[in-house]
Amino acid sequence: MRIGAYEVQAFSDGIFRLDGGSMFGVVPKPLWEKVKPADPLNRVAMDMTCLLIRDRARHVVVVETGAGPKLTDKQKRNFGIEDPPALLDELAKRGVHPDDVTLVINTHLHFDHAGGNTYRDDERVVATFPRASYAVQRLEWQDALAANERTRGSYLPDDYAPLEAAGKLELLDGDGELLPGVFVEQVRGHTRGTQTVRIKAADQTLWFSSDFLPDRHHLPLPWIPAFDLFPLETLEAKRTLLARAVAERWTVAFTHDVPRFGRIEQAEGRYRFEELAAQ
Ligand SMILES: [Zn+2]
């Protein structure tokens, strides 16, 4: 879809699976399984959605890089990842070679968002996109480096430490405009240093949520993943941002929904996702 000077496409790196109870926090299973059926291991399947943003000035931006090629067989089994990562094929289908990418934005550094940042080349781990800088919040970088017993399972240092060593990490201190009309905004909730992406042109806004609002099933305010480190801040962020998304008619894409664009509608106090037909 077109937003001002930018052509924006959403695609999936593939499917992964997480525990459904963890995904829906305090919501009882009889409620969440109606919208998201669980597999025999109680896991729910989700896409790892990425965005490709391009303009005529040859900016080529990739938002999120999926789970990447470095996971062990055990990790793939645990996360129900059955197919190879689709990131590079999806980019190739759209005529994008890794050398063409000028900027990568990770909403945060969990493995399902930053795994494709790097790949293993013999003994070394190197940048997948050699010409790109990788934009991440400094707070997220610091928390990823200092992962604790609760957060360690989500952070895999090979996804980001080699980029820092190679001088490719662009550490951001809060909100900023990375390209004309392409904004990142820090939202505490899922982690301290999570950022969302908003592309704005004239009266159009496209918003890419991040994991405090991973899919349309999390639109009800109390449906908050147990993974979120600051659930009450997730609640307040949802309250504020969903009201804005409705009032300003933002086009929205989610990190873990089927890759597609839509609008948030509000009726009888409930938020609803209305998919846009033409993209
Ligand atoms: Zn995620």
CSV table of N, CA and C in Angstrom, one decimal, residues 134-269:
chain,number,residue,atom,x,y,z
A,134,TYR,N,21.0,-0.9,11.7
A,134,TYR,CA,19.9,-1.6,12.4
A,134,TYR,C,19.5,-0.7,13.6
A,135,ALA,N,18.3,-0.2,13.5
A,135,ALA,CA,17.8,0.8,14.5
A,135,ALA,C,17.0,0.1,15.6
A,136,VAL,N,17.5,0.3,16.9
A,136,VAL,CA,16.9,-0.4,18.1
A,136,VAL,C,17.0,0.7,19.2
A,137,GLN,N,16.0,0.6,20.1
A,137,GLN,CA,16.1,1.5,21.3
A,137,GLN,C,17.3,1.1,22.2
A,138,ARG,N,18.1,2.1,22.6
A,138,ARG,CA,19.2,1.8,23.5
A,138,ARG,C,18.8,1.0,24.7
A,139,LEU,N,17.6,1.4,25.3
A,139,LEU,CA,17.2,0.7,26.5
A,139,LEU,C,16.9,-0.8,26.2
A,140,GLU,N,16.4,-1.1,25.0
A,140,GLU,CA,16.2,-2.5,24.6
A,140,GLU,C,17.5,-3.2,24.5
A,141,TRP,N,18.5,-2.6,23.9
A,141,TRP,CA,19.8,-3.2,23.7
A,141,TRP,C,20.4,-3.5,25.1
A,142,GLN,N,20.3,-2.5,26.0
A,142,GLN,CA,20.8,-2.7,27.4
A,142,GLN,C,20.1,-3.8,28.1
A,143,ASP,N,18.8,-3.9,28.0
A,143,ASP,CA,18.1,-5.0,28.6
A,143,ASP,C,18.4,-6.3,28.0
A,144,ALA,N,18.6,-6.4,26.7
A,144,ALA,CA,18.9,-7.6,26.0
A,144,ALA,C,20.3,-8.1,26.5
A,145,LEU,N,21.2,-7.2,26.7
A,145,LEU,CA,22.5,-7.6,27.1
A,145,LEU,C,22.5,-8.1,28.6
A,146,ALA,N,21.6,-7.5,29.4
A,146,ALA,CA,21.6,-7.8,30.8
A,146,ALA,C,20.3,-8.7,31.1
A,147,ALA,N,20.0,-9.6,30.2
A,147,ALA,CA,18.8,-10.4,30.4
A,147,ALA,C,18.9,-11.2,31.7
A,148,ASN,N,17.7,-11.3,32.3
A,148,ASN,CA,17.7,-12.0,33.6
A,148,ASN,C,17.0,-13.4,33.5
A,149,GLU,N,16.7,-14.0,34.6
A,149,GLU,CA,16.1,-15.3,34.6
A,149,GLU,C,14.8,-15.3,33.9
A,150,ARG,N,14.0,-14.3,34.0
A,150,ARG,CA,12.7,-14.2,33.4
A,150,ARG,C,12.8,-13.9,31.9
A,151,THR,N,13.8,-13.1,31.5
A,151,THR,CA,13.8,-12.6,30.1
A,151,THR,C,14.7,-13.4,29.2
A,152,ARG,N,15.6,-14.2,29.8
A,152,ARG,CA,16.7,-14.8,29.0
A,152,ARG,C,16.2,-15.6,27.8
A,153,GLY,N,15.1,-16.3,28.0
A,153,GLY,CA,14.6,-17.3,26.9
A,153,GLY,C,14.3,-16.6,25.6
A,154,SER,N,14.0,-15.3,25.7
A,154,SER,CA,13.6,-14.5,24.5
A,154,SER,C,14.7,-13.8,23.8
A,155,TYR,N,15.9,-13.7,24.4
A,155,TYR,CA,17.0,-13.0,23.8
A,155,TYR,C,18.1,-13.9,23.4
A,156,LEU,N,18.5,-13.8,22.1
A,156,LEU,CA,19.6,-14.6,21.7
A,156,LEU,C,20.7,-13.7,21.2
A,157,PRO,N,21.8,-13.5,22.0
A,157,PRO,CA,22.8,-12.5,21.7
A,157,PRO,C,23.4,-12.5,20.3
A,158,ASP,N,23.4,-13.7,19.6
A,158,ASP,CA,23.9,-13.7,18.2
A,158,ASP,C,23.1,-12.9,17.3
A,159,ASP,N,21.8,-12.5,17.7
A,159,ASP,CA,21.0,-11.7,16.8
A,159,ASP,C,21.4,-10.2,16.8
A,160,TYR,N,22.1,-9.8,17.8
A,160,TYR,CA,22.4,-8.4,17.9
A,160,TYR,C,23.8,-8.0,18.3
A,161,ALA,N,24.5,-8.9,19.2
A,161,ALA,CA,25.8,-8.5,19.6
A,161,ALA,C,26.8,-8.4,18.4
A,162,PRO,N,26.8,-9.3,17.4
A,162,PRO,CA,27.8,-9.1,16.3
A,162,PRO,C,27.5,-7.8,15.5
A,163,LEU,N,26.3,-7.3,15.5
A,163,LEU,CA,26.0,-6.0,14.8
A,163,LEU,C,26.7,-4.8,15.6
A,164,GLU,N,26.6,-4.9,16.9
A,164,GLU,CA,27.2,-3.8,17.7
A,164,GLU,C,28.7,-3.8,17.4
A,165,ALA,N,29.3,-5.1,17.5
A,165,ALA,CA,30.8,-5.2,17.2
A,165,ALA,C,31.2,-4.7,15.9
A,166,ALA,N,30.3,-4.8,14.9
A,166,ALA,CA,30.6,-4.4,13.5
A,166,ALA,C,30.2,-2.9,13.3
A,167,GLY,N,29.7,-2.2,14.3
A,167,GLY,CA,29.4,-0.8,14.2
A,167,GLY,C,28.1,-0.6,13.4
A,168,LYS,N,27.2,-1.6,13.3
A,168,LYS,CA,26.0,-1.4,12.5
A,168,LYS,C,24.7,-1.1,13.3
A,169,LEU,N,24.9,-1.1,14.7
A,169,LEU,CA,23.7,-0.8,15.5
A,169,LEU,C,23.5,0.7,15.6
A,170,GLU,N,22.3,1.1,15.4
A,170,GLU,CA,22.0,2.5,15.6
A,170,GLU,C,21.1,2.6,16.9
A,171,LEU,N,21.7,3.0,18.0
A,171,LEU,CA,20.9,2.9,19.2
A,171,LEU,C,20.2,4.2,19.4
A,172,LEU,N,18.9,4.1,19.6
A,172,LEU,CA,18.0,5.3,19.7
A,172,LEU,C,17.6,5.6,21.1
A,173,ASP,N,17.5,6.9,21.4
A,173,ASP,CA,17.1,7.3,22.8
A,173,ASP,C,15.7,7.9,22.7
A,174,GLY,N,14.7,7.0,22.7
A,174,GLY,CA,13.3,7.4,22.7
A,174,GLY,C,12.8,7.7,21.3
A,175,ASP,N,11.8,8.5,21.2
A,175,ASP,CA,11.1,8.7,19.9
A,175,ASP,C,12.0,9.4,18.9
A,176,GLY,N,11.8,9.1,17.6
A,176,GLY,CA,12.5,9.8,16.6
A,176,GLY,C,12.0,9.6,15.2
A,177,GLU,N,12.4,10.4,14.2
A,177,GLU,CA,12.0,10.3,12.8
A,177,GLU,C,13.2,9.8,12.1
A,178,LEU,N,13.2,8.5,11.6
A,178,LEU,CA,14.4,7.9,11.0
A,178,LEU,C,14.5,8.3,9.6
A,179,LEU,N,13.4,8.5,8.9
A,179,LEU,CA,13.4,9.0,7.5
A,179,LEU,C,12.2,10.0,7.5
A,180,PRO,N,12.2,10.8,6.5
A,180,PRO,CA,11.1,11.8,6.5
A,180,PRO,C,9.7,11.0,6.6
A,181,GLY,N,9.0,11.3,7.6
A,181,GLY,CA,7.7,10.6,7.8
A,181,GLY,C,7.7,9.2,8.4
A,182,VAL,N,8.9,8.7,8.7
A,182,VAL,CA,8.9,7.4,9.3
A,182,VAL,C,9.4,7.5,10.7
A,183,PHE,N,8.5,7.3,11.6
A,183,PHE,CA,8.7,7.6,13.0
A,183,PHE,C,8.8,6.3,13.8
A,184,VAL,N,9.7,6.3,14.9
A,184,VAL,CA,9.6,5.2,15.9
A,184,VAL,C,9.2,5.9,17.2
A,185,GLU,N,8.4,5.2,18.0
A,185,GLU,CA,7.9,5.7,19.2
A,185,GLU,C,8.0,4.6,20.3
A,186,GLN,N,8.7,4.9,21.4
A,186,GLN,CA,8.9,4.0,22.4
A,186,GLN,C,7.6,3.7,23.2
A,187,VAL,N,7.3,2.5,23.4
A,187,VAL,CA,6.1,2.1,24.2
A,187,VAL,C,6.5,1.0,25.2
A,188,ARG,N,6.5,1.4,26.5
A,188,ARG,CA,6.8,0.4,27.5
A,188,ARG,C,5.6,-0.5,27.7
A,189,GLY,N,5.9,-1.7,28.0
A,189,GLY,CA,4.8,-2.7,28.2
A,189,GLY,C,5.3,-4.1,28.0
A,190,HIS,N,5.5,-4.4,26.7
A,190,HIS,CA,6.0,-5.8,26.4
A,190,HIS,C,7.5,-5.8,27.0
A,191,THR,N,8.3,-4.8,26.7
A,191,THR,CA,9.6,-4.7,27.3
A,191,THR,C,9.7,-3.2,27.6
A,192,ARG,N,10.8,-2.7,28.3
A,192,ARG,CA,11.0,-1.3,28.5
A,192,ARG,C,11.3,-0.6,27.2
A,193,GLY,N,12.1,-1.2,26.3
A,193,GLY,CA,12.6,-0.5,25.2
A,193,GLY,C,11.9,-0.9,23.8
A,194,THR,N,10.7,-1.4,23.9
A,194,THR,CA,10.0,-1.7,22.7
A,194,THR,C,9.6,-0.4,21.9
A,195,GLN,N,9.7,-0.4,20.6
A,195,GLN,CA,9.3,0.8,19.8
A,195,GLN,C,8.3,0.3,18.8
A,196,THR,N,7.4,1.2,18.5
A,196,THR,CA,6.4,1.0,17.4
A,196,THR,C,6.9,1.8,16.2
A,197,VAL,N,6.4,1.5,15.0
A,197,VAL,CA,6.7,2.3,13.8
A,197,VAL,C,5.5,2.9,13.3
A,198,ARG,N,5.6,4.2,12.9
A,198,ARG,CA,4.4,5.0,12.4
A,198,ARG,C,4.9,5.7,11.1
A,199,ILE,N,4.2,5.5,10.0
A,199,ILE,CA,4.6,6.2,8.8
A,199,ILE,C,3.4,7.2,8.5
A,200,LYS,N,3.8,8.5,8.4
A,200,LYS,CA,2.8,9.5,8.3
A,200,LYS,C,3.0,10.4,7.0
A,201,ALA,N,2.0,10.6,6.3
A,201,ALA,CA,2.0,11.4,5.1
A,201,ALA,C,0.7,12.1,4.9
A,202,ALA,N,0.7,13.5,4.9
A,202,ALA,CA,-0.6,14.2,4.8
A,202,ALA,C,-1.6,13.7,5.8
A,203,ASP,N,-2.7,13.2,5.3
A,203,ASP,CA,-3.8,12.7,6.2
A,203,ASP,C,-3.7,11.2,6.4
A,204,GLN,N,-2.7,10.6,6.0
A,204,GLN,CA,-2.6,9.1,6.1
A,204,GLN,C,-1.6,8.7,7.2
A,205,THR,N,-1.9,7.7,8.0
A,205,THR,CA,-1.0,7.1,8.9
A,205,THR,C,-1.0,5.6,8.9
A,206,LEU,N,0.1,5.0,8.8
A,206,LEU,CA,0.2,3.5,8.9
A,206,LEU,C,1.0,3.2,10.2
A,207,TRP,N,0.4,2.4,11.0
A,207,TRP,CA,1.0,2.1,12.3
A,207,TRP,C,1.3,0.6,12.4
A,208,PHE,N,2.5,0.2,12.8
A,208,PHE,CA,2.9,-1.2,13.0
A,208,PHE,C,3.0,-1.3,14.5
A,209,SER,N,2.2,-2.2,15.1
A,209,SER,CA,1.9,-2.2,16.5
A,209,SER,C,3.1,-2.5,17.4
A,210,SER,N,3.7,-3.7,17.3
A,210,SER,CA,4.6,-4.3,18.2
A,210,SER,C,3.9,-5.2,19.2
A,211,ASP,N,4.7,-5.9,20.1
A,211,ASP,CA,4.1,-7.1,20.8
A,211,ASP,C,3.2,-6.7,22.0
A,212,PHE,N,3.1,-5.5,22.4
A,212,PHE,CA,2.1,-5.2,23.4
A,212,PHE,C,0.7,-5.3,22.8
A,213,LEU,N,0.6,-5.3,21.5
A,213,LEU,CA,-0.7,-5.5,20.8
A,213,LEU,C,-0.4,-6.4,19.6
A,214,PRO,N,-0.1,-7.7,19.8
A,214,PRO,CA,0.5,-8.6,18.8
A,214,PRO,C,-0.5,-8.9,17.7
A,215,ASP,N,-1.8,-8.9,17.9
A,215,ASP,CA,-2.7,-9.3,16.8
A,215,ASP,C,-4.1,-8.8,17.2
A,216,ARG,N,-5.0,-9.0,16.2
A,216,ARG,CA,-6.4,-8.4,16.4
A,216,ARG,C,-7.1,-9.0,17.6
A,217,HIS,N,-6.7,-10.2,18.0
A,217,HIS,CA,-7.3,-10.9,19.2
A,217,HIS,C,-7.0,-10.2,20.5
A,218,HIS,N,-6.0,-9.3,20.5
A,218,HIS,CA,-5.6,-8.6,21.7
A,218,HIS,C,-6.1,-7.2,21.7
A,219,LEU,N,-7.1,-6.9,20.9
A,219,LEU,CA,-7.7,-5.6,20.9
A,219,LEU,C,-8.5,-5.3,22.2
A,220,PRO,N,-9.2,-6.3,22.8
A,220,PRO,CA,-9.9,-6.0,24.1
A,220,PRO,C,-8.8,-5.6,25.1
A,221,LEU,N,-9.0,-4.5,25.9
A,221,LEU,CA,-8.0,-3.9,26.7
A,221,LEU,C,-7.4,-4.9,27.7
A,222,PRO,N,-8.1,-5.8,28.4
A,222,PRO,CA,-7.5,-6.7,29.3
A,222,PRO,C,-6.8,-7.9,28.7
A,223,TRP,N,-6.9,-8.1,27.4
A,223,TRP,CA,-6.3,-9.3,26.8
A,223,TRP,C,-4.8,-8.9,26.5
A,224,ILE,N,-4.0,-9.2,27.5
A,224,ILE,CA,-2.6,-8.8,27.6
A,224,ILE,C,-1.7,-10.0,27.8
A,225,PRO,N,-0.7,-10.2,26.9
A,225,PRO,CA,0.1,-11.4,27.1
A,225,PRO,C,0.8,-11.4,28.5
A,226,ALA,N,0.9,-12.7,29.1
A,226,ALA,CA,1.7,-12.8,30.3
A,226,ALA,C,3.2,-12.5,30.1
A,227,PHE,N,3.6,-12.6,28.8
A,227,PHE,CA,5.0,-12.3,28.5
A,227,PHE,C,5.3,-10.8,28.8
A,228,ASP,N,4.3,-9.9,28.7
A,228,ASP,CA,4.6,-8.5,28.9
A,228,ASP,C,5.2,-8.2,30.3
A,229,LEU,N,6.3,-7.5,30.3
A,229,LEU,CA,7.0,-7.3,31.6
A,229,LEU,C,6.3,-6.2,32.4
A,230,PHE,N,5.6,-5.3,31.7
A,230,PHE,CA,4.9,-4.2,32.4
A,230,PHE,C,3.4,-4.2,32.0
A,231,PRO,N,2.6,-5.2,32.4
A,231,PRO,CA,1.3,-5.3,31.8
A,231,PRO,C,0.4,-4.1,32.0
A,232,LEU,N,0.5,-3.4,33.1
A,232,LEU,CA,-0.3,-2.2,33.3
A,232,LEU,C,0.1,-1.1,32.4
A,233,GLU,N,1.3,-1.0,32.0
A,233,GLU,CA,1.7,0.0,31.0
A,233,GLU,C,1.3,-0.4,29.6
A,234,THR,N,1.2,-1.7,29.4
A,234,THR,CA,0.6,-2.2,28.1
A,234,THR,C,-0.9,-1.7,28.1
A,235,LEU,N,-1.6,-1.9,29.2
A,235,LEU,CA,-3.0,-1.5,29.3
A,235,LEU,C,-3.1,0.0,28.9
A,236,GLU,N,-2.3,0.9,29.5
A,236,GLU,CA,-2.4,2.3,29.3
A,236,GLU,C,-2.1,2.6,27.9
A,237,ALA,N,-1.0,2.0,27.3
A,237,ALA,CA,-0.6,2.2,25.9
A,237,ALA,C,-1.7,1.8,25.0
A,238,LYS,N,-2.4,0.7,25.2
A,238,LYS,CA,-3.5,0.3,24.4
A,238,LYS,C,-4.6,1.3,24.5
A,239,ARG,N,-4.9,1.7,25.7
A,239,ARG,CA,-6.0,2.7,25.9
A,239,ARG,C,-5.8,3.9,25.0
A,240,THR,N,-4.6,4.5,25.1
A,240,THR,CA,-4.3,5.7,24.4
A,240,THR,C,-4.2,5.5,22.9
A,241,LEU,N,-3.4,4.5,22.5
A,241,LEU,CA,-3.1,4.3,21.1
A,241,LEU,C,-4.3,3.8,20.3
A,242,LEU,N,-5.1,3.0,20.9
A,242,LEU,CA,-6.3,2.5,20.1
A,242,LEU,C,-7.3,3.6,19.9
A,243,ALA,N,-7.4,4.5,20.9
A,243,ALA,CA,-8.3,5.6,20.8
A,243,ALA,C,-7.8,6.5,19.6
A,244,ARG,N,-6.5,6.7,19.6
A,244,ARG,CA,-6.0,7.5,18.5
A,244,ARG,C,-6.1,6.9,17.1
A,245,ALA,N,-5.9,5.5,17.1
A,245,ALA,CA,-6.0,4.8,15.8
A,245,ALA,C,-7.4,4.9,15.3
A,246,VAL,N,-8.4,4.9,16.1
A,246,VAL,CA,-9.8,5.1,15.7
A,246,VAL,C,-10.1,6.5,15.2
A,247,ALA,N,-9.7,7.5,16.1
A,247,ALA,CA,-10.0,8.9,15.8
A,247,ALA,C,-9.3,9.4,14.6
A,248,GLU,N,-8.1,8.9,14.4
A,248,GLU,CA,-7.3,9.5,13.3
A,248,GLU,C,-7.3,8.5,12.1
A,249,ARG,N,-8.1,7.5,12.2
A,249,ARG,CA,-8.3,6.5,11.1
A,249,ARG,C,-6.9,5.9,10.6
A,250,TRP,N,-6.1,5.5,11.5
A,250,TRP,CA,-4.8,4.9,11.1
A,250,TRP,C,-5.1,3.6,10.4
A,251,THR,N,-4.2,3.3,9.4
A,251,THR,CA,-4.1,2.0,8.9
A,251,THR,C,-3.1,1.2,9.8
A,252,VAL,N,-3.5,-0.1,10.1
A,252,VAL,CA,-2.7,-0.8,11.2
A,252,VAL,C,-2.3,-2.1,10.6
A,253,ALA,N,-1.1,-2.5,11.0
A,253,ALA,CA,-0.6,-3.9,10.8
A,253,ALA,C,-0.1,-4.4,12.1
A,254,PHE,N,-0.2,-5.7,12.4
A,254,PHE,CA,0.2,-6.3,13.7
A,254,PHE,C,1.5,-7.1,13.5
A,255,THR,N,2.2,-7.3,14.6
A,255,THR,CA,3.5,-8.1,14.5
A,255,THR,C,3.2,-9.6,14.4
A,256,HIS,N,2.1,-10.1,15.0
A,256,HIS,CA,1.9,-11.5,15.0
A,256,HIS,C,0.5,-11.9,14.5
A,257,ASP,N,0.0,-11.1,13.6
A,257,ASP,CA,-1.3,-11.5,12.9
A,257,ASP,C,-0.9,-11.9,11.5
A,258,VAL,N,-1.9,-12.4,10.7
A,258,VAL,CA,-1.7,-12.6,9.3
A,258,VAL,C,-1.3,-11.3,8.7
A,259,PRO,N,-0.2,-11.3,7.9
A,259,PRO,CA,0.2,-10.0,7.4
A,259,PRO,C,-0.8,-9.3,6.5
A,260,ARG,N,-1.3,-8.2,7.0
A,260,ARG,CA,-2.3,-7.5,6.2
A,260,ARG,C,-2.6,-6.2,6.9
A,261,PHE,N,-3.2,-5.3,6.2
A,261,PHE,CA,-3.5,-4.0,6.7
A,261,PHE,C,-5.0,-3.8,7.0
A,262,GLY,N,-5.3,-3.0,8.0
A,262,GLY,CA,-6.7,-2.8,8.3
A,262,GLY,C,-6.9,-1.5,9.1
A,263,ARG,N,-8.2,-1.3,9.5
A,263,ARG,CA,-8.5,-0.2,10.3
A,263,ARG,C,-9.1,-0.7,11.6
A,264,ILE,N,-8.9,0.1,12.7
A,264,ILE,CA,-9.5,-0.3,14.0
A,264,ILE,C,-10.8,0.5,14.0
A,265,GLU,N,-11.9,-0.2,14.3
A,265,GLU,CA,-13.2,0.4,14.4
A,265,GLU,C,-13.7,0.2,15.9
A,266,GLN,N,-14.5,1.1,16.3
A,266,GLN,CA,-15.0,1.0,17.7
A,266,GLN,C,-16.5,1.0,17.6
A,267,ALA,N,-17.2,0.0,18.2
A,267,ALA,CA,-18.6,-0.1,18.2
A,267,ALA,C,-19.1,-0.7,19.6
A,268,GLU,N,-20.0,0.0,20.2
A,268,GLU,CA,-20.5,-0.5,21.5
A,268,GLU,C,-19.4,-0.8,22.5
A,269,GLY,N,-18.4,0.1,22.5
A,269,GLY,CA,-17.3,0.0,23.5
A,269,GLY,C,-16.3,-1.1,23.1
